[in-house]
Amino acid sequence: MTASTNAFDPIAFAVPREGAPGFPSTPFWVPTHDYHTAGEPFRIVPPVDGAIPAPTPGLTVRARRDIVAAPTHPVNTLRIALCQEPRGHADMYGGLITAPNDAGAHFGVLFFHKDGFSTACGHGTIALGFWAVERGIVPAPGDGTVDVRIDVPSGRVTARVTMSAGKAVSADFVNVPSYALATDLPVTLPDGRELRADIAWGGAAYAYVHAPDVGLAVEPRNHDAFVRLGREVKAAVGDRGRWDGYELYGVSFVDALEGGEGVRERNVVVYGDGNVDRSPTGSSTAARVALLVAKGQLAVGSGSLENQSIIATRFIGVADATAPSPTAFPAVIPRVTGTAALVGECRWYIDPQDETFPGFTFR
Ligand SMILES: O=C(O)[C@H]1NCC[C@@H]1O
């Protein structure tokens, strides 16, 4: 197998170009650094030469996202090749490192999953904090904290990495302003069942449903049922879940946990088209914090949300500050704490002549 590592530079493609070349017709290799955050995969595609690209004046990460999301765009084809089978699976997730909006951030990222490019990703931000200090992209002290500033489609976020004895041990995802969009919306499932949903924004819009209302415990054995219900709730919420030009991204099925300090919940988020988050979902935890503040169950600067995932990993969410709100509900700056870990370094061979190219999934 002979193929150049540098045959395809996806970052160079994430700019508007007249007559831009399409996807390469010959095979090439793509290196990735693969992490998990609370069990959720995060496949990082670093720049081909290792150096963070310089900003393109006037071109934001949000604009780059909208460019590469076009169905025939070569970076969209690369997303499918890296995310779907045979190199990934229906619940794979990752991020392609790109230029920041300006010199105020260390780098930008285009988040991707099996269905497209998302606007927000808390678990990915936490993984990127670990990646940036472990790769020396952002210098870190042996002990203490360091802020990794990252431009994402929803705005500028921070991964505040805590270091101990030279190792990254946890990271805070400090999000864009987050706020409730609606509470107690009636939702009718295809079988006629009536539910109530709250909607909130944490860089992406989420609907929150009580898991007991659909008769399911938030446990791995129920994941297929949650996939079906997630799709049904998303369709039933419809345009009522649209915000900032984007459709409802995910549905969180929430169960209250007994005892302990503060608010304790276990949830599973079904995002995109039926994708199951193994982590508690960072951006949804952030939106949930804002929702709990709106409902008087958390306060800015006091109290916390312990948010567990379907596999019982956890994030801790707090509201650090208030922010101007574009809705009738209060806006807050949420901070969500979790941990990530390297699981491998890969070198993927992409052959456009392969019979399964660019990829496939069963759902
Ligand atoms: O943690 C998060 O915010 C992301 N995890 C998968 C779905 C979301 O984008």
Coordinates of C-alpha atoms and ligand atoms in Angstrom, one line a residue:
M1 CA 0.0 0.0 0.0
T2 CA 1.5 3.3 -1.0
A3 CA -0.2 6.5 -0.2
S4 CA 1.0 9.9 1.0
T5 CA 0.0 11.1 4.5
N6 CA -0.4 14.6 3.1
A7 CA -2.5 13.7 0.0
F8 CA -5.5 15.4 1.6
D9 CA -5.4 18.4 4.0
P10 CA -9.0 18.8 5.2
I11 CA -8.3 22.1 6.9
A12 CA -7.3 23.6 3.6
F13 CA -10.8 22.6 2.3
A14 CA -12.7 24.3 5.1
V15 CA -12.6 27.6 3.3
P16 CA -14.9 28.9 0.5
R17 CA -13.2 28.2 -2.8
E18 CA -14.3 28.6 -6.4
G19 CA -13.7 25.4 -8.4
A20 CA -12.2 23.6 -5.4
P21 CA -11.0 20.1 -6.2
G22 CA -13.1 17.2 -4.9
F23 CA -12.2 14.3 -2.8
P24 CA -8.8 12.7 -3.8
S25 CA -9.2 9.8 -6.3
T26 CA -6.1 7.9 -4.9
P27 CA -5.7 6.3 -1.5
F28 CA -4.2 8.3 1.5
W29 CA -3.6 7.9 5.2
V30 CA -5.2 10.0 8.0
P31 CA -3.7 9.9 11.5
T32 CA -6.1 10.3 14.4
H33 CA -5.6 10.6 18.2
D34 CA -8.5 8.8 19.8
Y35 CA -9.8 9.6 23.3
H36 CA -12.9 8.8 25.3
T37 CA -14.6 11.1 27.8
A38 CA -16.8 9.3 30.3
G39 CA -17.0 6.5 27.8
E40 CA -18.0 8.5 24.7
P41 CA -15.5 8.3 21.9
F42 CA -13.7 11.4 20.5
R43 CA -11.6 10.9 17.5
I44 CA -9.3 13.9 16.9
V45 CA -8.0 14.7 13.4
P46 CA -4.9 16.8 14.0
P47 CA -3.5 19.2 11.4
V48 CA -1.5 17.3 8.8
D49 CA 1.8 19.1 9.7
G50 CA 1.1 19.2 13.4
A51 CA 0.9 23.0 13.5
I52 CA -2.4 24.8 14.3
P53 CA -3.3 26.8 11.2
A54 CA -3.5 30.5 11.4
P55 CA -7.0 32.2 11.4
T56 CA -8.4 33.3 8.1
P57 CA -9.7 36.9 8.8
G58 CA -13.5 37.0 8.6
L59 CA -13.9 33.2 8.5
T60 CA -15.3 31.8 11.7
V61 CA -15.5 28.1 12.8
R62 CA -19.3 28.4 12.5
A63 CA -18.9 29.5 8.8
R64 CA -16.4 26.7 8.2
R65 CA -18.9 24.2 9.6
D66 CA -21.6 25.4 7.3
I67 CA -19.2 25.1 4.3
V68 CA -18.0 21.5 5.1
A69 CA -21.5 20.3 6.0
A70 CA -22.6 20.5 2.3
P71 CA -23.4 16.8 1.3
T72 CA -20.8 16.7 -1.5
H73 CA -18.1 18.6 0.3
P74 CA -14.8 16.5 0.5
V75 CA -14.5 17.1 4.3
N76 CA -18.1 15.7 4.7
T77 CA -16.9 12.6 2.8
L78 CA -13.9 12.3 5.1
R79 CA -16.3 12.6 8.1
I80 CA -18.3 9.6 6.8
A81 CA -15.1 7.6 6.2
L82 CA -13.8 8.2 9.7
C83 CA -17.1 8.0 11.6
Q84 CA -19.1 5.3 10.0
E85 CA -18.3 1.6 9.5
P86 CA -15.8 0.1 8.8
R87 CA -13.6 2.6 10.6
G88 CA -16.2 3.7 13.1
H89 CA -19.8 2.9 14.1
A90 CA -23.2 4.5 14.4
D91 CA -22.3 6.2 17.7
M92 CA -18.8 7.4 16.8
Y93 CA -17.9 11.0 17.4
G94 CA -14.9 13.2 16.6
G95 CA -13.4 16.6 15.8
L96 CA -11.3 18.0 13.1
I97 CA -8.8 20.6 14.3
T98 CA -9.0 23.8 12.3
A99 CA -8.0 27.5 12.7
P100 CA -9.5 29.5 15.4
N101 CA -11.7 32.6 14.6
D102 CA -8.9 34.9 15.7
A103 CA -5.8 34.9 17.9
G104 CA -8.0 34.9 21.1
A105 CA -8.3 31.1 20.9
H106 CA -5.7 28.3 20.7
F107 CA -7.5 26.5 17.9
G108 CA -10.8 25.7 16.4
V109 CA -12.7 22.4 15.9
L110 CA -15.3 21.0 13.6
F111 CA -17.2 18.5 15.6
F112 CA -18.6 15.5 13.7
H113 CA -20.7 12.4 14.2
K114 CA -22.3 9.9 11.9
D115 CA -25.0 12.3 10.6
G116 CA -23.1 15.5 10.2
F117 CA -21.2 18.4 11.9
S118 CA -22.6 19.5 15.3
T119 CA -22.6 23.0 16.8
A120 CA -21.5 22.0 20.3
C121 CA -19.8 19.1 22.1
G122 CA -18.9 19.2 25.8
H123 CA -17.4 15.8 26.0
G124 CA -15.2 16.6 23.0
T125 CA -14.2 19.9 24.6
I126 CA -13.0 18.0 27.7
A127 CA -11.1 15.6 25.5
L128 CA -9.5 18.4 23.6
G129 CA -8.3 20.0 26.9
F130 CA -6.5 16.8 27.7
W131 CA -5.2 16.5 24.1
A132 CA -3.9 20.1 24.0
V133 CA -1.8 19.7 27.2
E134 CA -0.7 16.1 26.5
R135 CA 0.5 17.1 23.0
G136 CA 2.2 20.4 24.2
I137 CA -0.1 22.5 22.1
V138 CA -1.0 24.6 25.2
P139 CA 1.8 24.7 27.8
A140 CA 0.6 23.5 31.2
P141 CA 2.0 23.8 34.8
G142 CA 2.9 20.6 36.6
D143 CA 0.2 21.4 39.2
G144 CA -2.7 23.8 38.9
T145 CA -5.0 24.7 36.0
V146 CA -4.6 25.9 32.5
D147 CA -7.2 27.3 30.1
V148 CA -7.4 25.9 26.6
R149 CA -9.5 28.3 24.5
I150 CA -11.3 26.6 21.6
D151 CA -13.5 28.1 18.9
V152 CA -16.5 25.9 18.1
P153 CA -19.5 26.6 15.9
S154 CA -21.6 27.8 18.9
G155 CA -18.9 30.3 20.0
R156 CA -15.7 30.3 22.1
V157 CA -15.5 27.7 24.9
T158 CA -12.8 26.9 27.4
A159 CA -11.4 23.6 28.6
R160 CA -9.9 24.4 32.0
V161 CA -7.6 21.5 32.6
T162 CA -6.5 20.6 36.1
M163 CA -2.9 19.2 36.3
S164 CA -1.5 17.2 39.2
A165 CA 2.1 16.0 39.2
G166 CA 2.5 16.7 35.5
K167 CA -0.7 14.9 34.5
A168 CA -4.1 16.1 33.3
V169 CA -6.6 14.8 35.8
S170 CA -9.8 16.5 34.9
A171 CA -11.2 19.3 32.7
D172 CA -14.0 21.9 33.1
F173 CA -16.0 22.6 30.0
V174 CA -16.9 26.3 30.4
N175 CA -19.7 26.8 27.9
V176 CA -21.3 29.6 25.9
P177 CA -24.3 31.3 27.6
S178 CA -26.9 28.7 28.1
Y179 CA -30.7 29.2 28.8
A180 CA -34.1 27.6 28.7
L181 CA -36.1 28.0 25.5
A182 CA -39.5 26.6 26.6
T183 CA -40.9 24.5 29.5
D184 CA -43.7 22.0 29.7
L185 CA -44.3 21.6 26.0
P186 CA -46.9 19.0 25.1
V187 CA -45.5 16.2 23.0
T188 CA -47.5 13.4 21.4
L189 CA -45.8 10.1 20.5
P190 CA -46.9 8.1 17.5
D191 CA -48.7 5.6 19.8
G192 CA -50.8 8.4 21.2
R193 CA -48.9 8.8 24.5
E194 CA -48.8 12.4 25.8
L195 CA -45.5 13.6 27.3
R196 CA -44.2 17.0 28.6
A197 CA -40.8 18.3 27.4
D198 CA -38.6 21.2 28.4
I199 CA -36.3 22.7 25.8
A200 CA -32.9 24.4 26.6
W201 CA -29.9 25.6 24.7
G202 CA -26.3 24.9 25.6
G203 CA -24.7 25.6 22.2
A204 CA -27.2 23.1 20.8
A205 CA -30.9 22.6 21.6
Y206 CA -32.0 19.7 23.8
A207 CA -35.5 18.4 24.8
Y208 CA -35.8 17.0 28.3
V209 CA -38.3 14.2 29.1
H210 CA -38.8 12.3 32.3
A211 CA -37.6 8.7 31.7
P212 CA -40.3 7.3 34.0
D213 CA -42.9 9.0 31.8
V214 CA -41.8 6.6 29.0
G215 CA -41.6 3.7 31.4
L216 CA -37.9 3.1 31.0
A217 CA -34.9 3.0 33.4
V218 CA -31.8 4.8 32.1
E219 CA -29.8 1.6 31.8
P220 CA -27.7 0.1 28.9
R221 CA -30.3 -2.7 28.3
N222 CA -32.8 -0.1 27.2
H223 CA -30.6 1.7 24.7
D224 CA -32.5 0.4 21.6
A225 CA -35.8 1.7 23.1
F226 CA -34.2 5.1 23.8
V227 CA -33.0 5.3 20.2
R228 CA -36.6 4.8 18.9
L229 CA -38.1 7.2 21.5
G230 CA -35.4 9.8 20.9
R231 CA -36.3 9.8 17.2
E232 CA -40.0 10.0 18.0
V233 CA -39.7 12.8 20.6
K234 CA -37.4 14.8 18.2
A235 CA -40.0 14.5 15.4
A236 CA -42.9 15.4 17.7
V237 CA -41.1 18.5 19.0
G238 CA -40.4 19.5 15.4
D239 CA -39.8 23.2 14.8
R240 CA -40.6 24.1 18.4
G241 CA -37.0 22.9 19.1
R242 CA -35.3 25.1 16.5
W243 CA -32.9 27.8 17.8
D244 CA -30.2 30.0 16.2
G245 CA -30.9 28.4 12.8
Y246 CA -30.4 24.8 13.9
E247 CA -32.9 22.0 14.5
L248 CA -33.4 20.3 17.9
Y249 CA -30.1 18.3 18.3
G250 CA -30.9 15.9 21.1
V251 CA -33.4 14.4 23.5
S252 CA -32.4 13.7 27.1
F253 CA -34.3 11.1 29.1
V254 CA -33.9 12.1 32.7
D255 CA -34.3 10.1 35.9
A256 CA -33.9 11.7 39.4
L257 CA -31.4 9.9 41.7
E258 CA -32.1 9.7 45.5
G259 CA -29.9 11.1 48.2
G260 CA -26.5 12.9 48.0
E261 CA -25.7 16.6 47.7
G262 CA -27.5 18.9 45.3
V263 CA -29.4 17.8 42.3
R264 CA -28.5 14.2 41.2
E265 CA -29.8 12.7 37.9
R266 CA -29.1 9.9 35.5
N267 CA -29.8 10.6 31.8
V268 CA -29.3 9.3 28.3
V269 CA -29.1 11.7 25.4
V270 CA -30.1 10.5 21.9
Y271 CA -28.6 13.1 19.5
G272 CA -28.5 13.5 15.7
D273 CA -30.5 10.7 14.1
G274 CA -30.7 8.1 16.8
N275 CA -27.1 8.3 18.2
V276 CA -26.6 7.3 21.9
D277 CA -24.2 9.3 24.0
R278 CA -22.2 7.1 26.4
S279 CA -21.2 10.2 28.4
P280 CA -23.7 12.3 30.4
T281 CA -23.4 14.8 27.4
G282 CA -21.5 18.0 28.2
S283 CA -23.5 20.5 26.3
S284 CA -26.8 19.0 27.5
T285 CA -25.5 19.0 31.1
A286 CA -24.8 22.8 30.5
A287 CA -28.3 23.4 29.1
R288 CA -29.8 21.3 32.0
V289 CA -28.0 23.6 34.5
A290 CA -29.6 26.6 32.9
L291 CA -33.0 24.9 32.9
L292 CA -32.6 24.0 36.6
V293 CA -31.7 27.6 37.4
A294 CA -34.8 28.8 35.5
K295 CA -36.9 26.4 37.6
G296 CA -35.3 27.5 40.9
Q297 CA -33.6 24.2 41.6
L298 CA -30.1 25.5 41.2
A299 CA -28.6 29.0 41.8
V300 CA -25.8 30.9 40.1
G301 CA -22.7 30.3 42.3
S302 CA -24.3 27.7 44.5
G303 CA -25.4 24.1 44.2
S304 CA -24.5 21.5 41.6
L305 CA -25.9 19.0 39.2
E306 CA -24.4 15.5 39.4
N307 CA -25.3 14.1 35.9
Q308 CA -24.8 10.4 35.4
S309 CA -24.8 8.7 32.0
I310 CA -26.4 5.5 30.8
I311 CA -23.2 3.7 31.8
A312 CA -23.1 5.5 35.2
T313 CA -20.1 7.8 34.3
R314 CA -20.6 11.3 35.6
F315 CA -20.2 15.0 35.0
I316 CA -20.7 17.7 37.6
G317 CA -22.4 20.9 36.3
V318 CA -22.6 24.3 38.0
A319 CA -23.7 27.8 37.0
D320 CA -20.7 30.1 37.4
A321 CA -22.2 33.5 36.3
T322 CA -25.2 35.1 34.7
A323 CA -25.2 36.4 31.1
P324 CA -27.6 38.5 29.0
S325 CA -30.5 36.3 27.9
P326 CA -32.2 36.3 24.5
T327 CA -35.2 34.5 26.0
A328 CA -37.6 35.1 28.9
F329 CA -35.5 32.7 31.0
P330 CA -32.2 33.5 32.8
A331 CA -29.0 32.8 30.9
V332 CA -26.0 31.4 32.7
I333 CA -22.4 30.4 32.1
P334 CA -22.3 26.7 32.9
R335 CA -19.2 24.8 33.9
V336 CA -19.2 21.0 33.5
T337 CA -16.4 18.9 34.9
G338 CA -15.3 15.5 33.6
T339 CA -12.3 13.4 32.7
A340 CA -11.0 12.1 29.4
A341 CA -8.4 9.5 28.5
L342 CA -6.3 8.5 25.4
V343 CA -7.4 5.1 24.0
G344 CA -5.1 5.0 21.0
E345 CA -3.4 6.5 18.0
C346 CA -4.7 5.4 14.6
R347 CA -3.6 5.7 11.0
W348 CA -6.6 5.1 8.8
Y349 CA -6.2 4.1 5.2
I350 CA -8.8 5.8 3.0
D351 CA -9.2 4.2 -0.4
P352 CA -11.9 5.8 -2.6
Q353 CA -12.0 2.5 -4.7
D354 CA -12.9 0.4 -1.6
E355 CA -16.4 -1.1 -2.2
T356 CA -17.7 0.3 1.1
F357 CA -16.3 3.8 0.5
P358 CA -17.1 6.2 2.1
G359 CA -18.9 4.2 4.8
F360 CA -22.1 2.8 6.1
T361 CA -24.2 2.3 9.3
F362 CA -27.2 0.2 10.2
R363 CA -29.0 3.1 11.8
Ligands
LIG1 O1 -21.0 16.0 25.2 C1 -21.6 16.6 24.3 O2 -22.0 17.8 24.3 C2 -21.7 15.8 23.0 N1 -21.7 14.4 23.2 C3 -22.4 13.7 22.0 C4 -23.5 14.7 21.8 C5 -22.9 16.1 22.2 O3 -22.5 16.8 21.0

